[in-house]
XYZ file of C-alpha atoms in Angstrom:
252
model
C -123.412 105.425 -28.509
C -120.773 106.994 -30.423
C -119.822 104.887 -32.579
C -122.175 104.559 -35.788
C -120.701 102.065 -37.613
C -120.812 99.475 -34.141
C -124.480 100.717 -34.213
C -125.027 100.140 -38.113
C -123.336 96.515 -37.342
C -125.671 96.273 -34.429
C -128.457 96.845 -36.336
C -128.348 93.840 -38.666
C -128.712 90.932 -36.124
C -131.940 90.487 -33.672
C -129.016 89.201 -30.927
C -125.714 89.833 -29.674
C -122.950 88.790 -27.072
C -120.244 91.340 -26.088
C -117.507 89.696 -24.467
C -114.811 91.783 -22.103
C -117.708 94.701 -22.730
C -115.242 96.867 -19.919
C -118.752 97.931 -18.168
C -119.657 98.586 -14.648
C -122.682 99.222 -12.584
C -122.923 102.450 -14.003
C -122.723 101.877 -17.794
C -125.952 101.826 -19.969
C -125.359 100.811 -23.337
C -128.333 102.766 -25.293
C -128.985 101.739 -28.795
C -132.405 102.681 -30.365
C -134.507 99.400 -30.552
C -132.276 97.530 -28.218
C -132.216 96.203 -24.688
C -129.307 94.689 -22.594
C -128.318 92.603 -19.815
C -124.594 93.015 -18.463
C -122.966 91.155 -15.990
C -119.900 93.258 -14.933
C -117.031 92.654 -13.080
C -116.683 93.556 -9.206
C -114.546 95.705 -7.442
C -112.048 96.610 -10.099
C -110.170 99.709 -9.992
C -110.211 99.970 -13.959
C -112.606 98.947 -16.141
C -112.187 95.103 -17.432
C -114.123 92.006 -18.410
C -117.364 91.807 -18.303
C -120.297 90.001 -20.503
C -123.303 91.827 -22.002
C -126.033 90.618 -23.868
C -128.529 92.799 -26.308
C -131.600 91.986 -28.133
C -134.245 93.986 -29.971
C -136.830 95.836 -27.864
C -139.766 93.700 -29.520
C -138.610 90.237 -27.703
C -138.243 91.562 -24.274
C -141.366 89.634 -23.372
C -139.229 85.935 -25.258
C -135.840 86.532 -23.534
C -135.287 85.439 -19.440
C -131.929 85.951 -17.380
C -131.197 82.846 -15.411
C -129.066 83.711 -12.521
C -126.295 82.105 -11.677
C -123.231 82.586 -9.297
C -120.584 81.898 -12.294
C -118.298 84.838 -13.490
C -117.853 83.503 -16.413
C -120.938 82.750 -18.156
C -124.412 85.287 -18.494
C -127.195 82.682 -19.381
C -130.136 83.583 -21.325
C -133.391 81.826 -22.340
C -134.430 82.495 -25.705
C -138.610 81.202 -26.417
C -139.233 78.680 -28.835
C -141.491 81.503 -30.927
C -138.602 82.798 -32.071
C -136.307 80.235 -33.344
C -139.349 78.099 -34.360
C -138.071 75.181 -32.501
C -139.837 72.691 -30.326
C -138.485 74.370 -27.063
C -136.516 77.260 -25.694
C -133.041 77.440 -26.331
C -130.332 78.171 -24.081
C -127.552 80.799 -24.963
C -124.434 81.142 -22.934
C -122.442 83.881 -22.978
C -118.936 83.454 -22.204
C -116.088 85.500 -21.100
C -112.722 83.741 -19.985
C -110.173 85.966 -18.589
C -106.321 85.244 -20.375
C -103.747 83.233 -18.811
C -101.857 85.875 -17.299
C -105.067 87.726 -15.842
C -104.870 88.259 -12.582
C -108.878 87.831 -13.042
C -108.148 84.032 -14.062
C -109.352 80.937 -12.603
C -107.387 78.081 -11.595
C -109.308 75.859 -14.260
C -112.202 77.875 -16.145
C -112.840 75.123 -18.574
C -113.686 72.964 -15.954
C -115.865 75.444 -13.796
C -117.517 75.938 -16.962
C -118.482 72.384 -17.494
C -119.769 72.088 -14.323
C -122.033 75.022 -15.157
C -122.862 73.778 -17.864
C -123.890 70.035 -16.108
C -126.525 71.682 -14.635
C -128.537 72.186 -17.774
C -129.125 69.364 -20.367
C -131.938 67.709 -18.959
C -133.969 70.719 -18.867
C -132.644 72.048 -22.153
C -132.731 70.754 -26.054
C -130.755 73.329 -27.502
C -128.250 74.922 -25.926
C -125.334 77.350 -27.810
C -122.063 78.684 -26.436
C -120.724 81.641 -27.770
C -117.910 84.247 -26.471
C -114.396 84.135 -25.659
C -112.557 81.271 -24.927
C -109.343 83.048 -24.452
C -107.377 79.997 -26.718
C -108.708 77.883 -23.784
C -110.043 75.135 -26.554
C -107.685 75.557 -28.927
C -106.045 71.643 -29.268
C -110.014 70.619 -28.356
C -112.032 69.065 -30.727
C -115.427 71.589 -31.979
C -117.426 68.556 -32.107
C -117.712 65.352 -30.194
C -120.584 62.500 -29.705
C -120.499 61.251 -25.813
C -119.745 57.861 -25.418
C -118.701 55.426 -23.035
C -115.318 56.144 -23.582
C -115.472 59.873 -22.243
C -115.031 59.737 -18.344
C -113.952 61.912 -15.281
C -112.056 60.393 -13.038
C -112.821 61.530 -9.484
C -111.079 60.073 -6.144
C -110.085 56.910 -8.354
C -113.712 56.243 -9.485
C -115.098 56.214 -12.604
C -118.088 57.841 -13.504
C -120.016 57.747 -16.945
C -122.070 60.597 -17.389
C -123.666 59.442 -20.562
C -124.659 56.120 -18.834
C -125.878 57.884 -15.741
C -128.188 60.442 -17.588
C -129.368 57.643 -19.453
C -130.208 55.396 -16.645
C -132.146 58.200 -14.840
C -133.843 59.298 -18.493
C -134.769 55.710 -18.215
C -136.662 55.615 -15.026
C -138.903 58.284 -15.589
C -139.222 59.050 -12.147
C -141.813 62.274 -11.501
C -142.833 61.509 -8.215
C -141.749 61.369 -5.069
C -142.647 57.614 -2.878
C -145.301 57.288 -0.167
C -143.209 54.353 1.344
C -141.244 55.278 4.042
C -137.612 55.560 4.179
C -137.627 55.816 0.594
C -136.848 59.408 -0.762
C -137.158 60.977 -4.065
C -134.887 59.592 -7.113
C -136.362 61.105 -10.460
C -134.872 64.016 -12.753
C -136.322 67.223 -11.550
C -133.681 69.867 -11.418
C -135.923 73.045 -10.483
C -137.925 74.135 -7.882
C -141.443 75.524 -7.574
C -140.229 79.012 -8.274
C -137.983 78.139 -11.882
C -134.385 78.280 -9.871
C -132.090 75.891 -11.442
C -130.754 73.214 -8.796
C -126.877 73.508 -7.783
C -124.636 70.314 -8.075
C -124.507 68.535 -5.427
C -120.652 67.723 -5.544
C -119.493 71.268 -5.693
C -118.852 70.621 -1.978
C -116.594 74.104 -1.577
C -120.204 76.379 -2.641
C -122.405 73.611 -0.602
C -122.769 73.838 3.007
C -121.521 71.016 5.228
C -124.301 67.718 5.970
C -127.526 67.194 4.267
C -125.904 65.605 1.417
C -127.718 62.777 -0.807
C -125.638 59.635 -1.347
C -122.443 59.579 -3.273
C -124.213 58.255 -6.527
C -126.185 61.560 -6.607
C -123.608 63.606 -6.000
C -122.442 64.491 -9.596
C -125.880 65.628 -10.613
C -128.383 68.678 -9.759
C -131.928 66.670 -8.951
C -133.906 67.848 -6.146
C -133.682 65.074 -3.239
C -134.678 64.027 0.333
C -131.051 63.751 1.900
C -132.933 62.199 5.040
C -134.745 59.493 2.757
C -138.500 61.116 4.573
C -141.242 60.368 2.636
C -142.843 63.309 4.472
C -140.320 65.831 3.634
C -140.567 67.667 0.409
C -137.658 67.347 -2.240
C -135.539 70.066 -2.395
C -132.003 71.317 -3.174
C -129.589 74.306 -3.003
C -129.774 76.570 -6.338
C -127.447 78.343 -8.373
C -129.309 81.822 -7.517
C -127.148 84.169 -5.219
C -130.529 85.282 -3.338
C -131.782 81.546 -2.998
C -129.791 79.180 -1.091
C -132.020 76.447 -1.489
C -135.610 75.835 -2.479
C -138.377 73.262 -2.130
C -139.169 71.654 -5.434
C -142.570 70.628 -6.803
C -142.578 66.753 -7.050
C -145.872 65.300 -6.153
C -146.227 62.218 -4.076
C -146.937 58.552 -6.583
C -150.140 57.075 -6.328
């Protein structure tokens, strides 16, 4: 690095995000005591974007990259040991590319939500940190969910609070013996620790197998067929995993 003031600054935090880090496949960032994880942009003829993330050589063992397929966000999870808190805590990484980018999304807020869908049940403490490009701006920093926060999707309503609530509720960690009667509880990852995709990103899903339309807006594993027989499973947010059986044992 040659730089030694970045590398002083470096130096006085245990983590760090670079956003628009300008890397490629061929970059290493070497820093004495450090290790990093980049996620650089693709086929560019110049050197743009791009998210890296560096901690200190002594919690390589505490910090996990969960892969995803978004280009926007490099997800990381941090061990309890280390923050002291009752579980591990999430930390995304986030890059969004200007408005006049020719690297921008139609609606990166909104891809980003749906990323970020996928992880609350799984996840106590999660923190978002990057660049927003101005994207939240006239947003509020803080808001409580309530019934009064909806999306609006093909003129139907649907409460996300109430819905995670009424699954919360059920408690569901096993999968029916009675036939016709598939799996309907909370788990989100399979057997191997891959993160389930949502079900209602239709344009990354292939076409059939699909669970009924009230399932749709989450990521649970499910029996699309309703077979008591068949393991649950779904499709995963891993590039080299389309889908994946998940570990839900049968009731009784």
């Amino acid at each position: 690095m040659k730089y030694p003031e970045f590398v002083e600054l470096i130096h006085k935090y245990d983590f760090i995000c670079l956003s628009e880090s300008k890397t490629d496949d061929f970059d290493v960032i070497d820093i004495p005591g450090y290790k990093f994880i980049m996620q650089n942009r693709k086929k560019t003829k110049v050197k743009s974007g791009g998210i890296a993330f560096g901690y200190k050589e002594k919690y390589e063992k505490q910090v996990h990259l969960i892969e995803t397929e978004s280009k926007l966000v490099l997800w990381l999870k941090i061990s309890s040991e280390i923050f002291g808190t009752e579980e591990d805590v999430l930390i995304g990484c986030i890059y969004i590319p200007p408005e006049n980018s020719i690297y921008k999304t139609q609606d990166a807020i909104n891809d980003l939500e749906q990323e970020f869908l996928n992880f609350p049940l799984n996840y106590k403490y999660i923190l978002l940190t990057g660049d927003f490009n101005s994207r939240t701006s006239t947003d509020s920093d803080f808001f409580e969910i309530s019934e009064s926060h909806h999306d609006n999707s093909d003129n139907v309503v649907v409460d996300y609070a109430s819905c995670l609530n009424q699954f919360n509720m059920l408690h569901i960690d096993c999968r029916p013996s009675t036939k016709d009667k598939g799996y309907s509880g909370t788990v989100n990852i399979t057997h191997s620790g891959l993160i389930c995709h949502m079900w209602s990103d239709r344009s990354a899903l292939p076409s059939g197998g699909l669970p009924d339309y009230n399932d749709e807006l989450m990521n649970f594993c499910r029996t699309p067929d309703k077979d008591s027989e068949t393991r649950p499973w779904c499709y995963t947010t891993s590039p080299g995993k389309r889908w994946e059986y998940c570990d839900v044992p049968l009731c009784g």
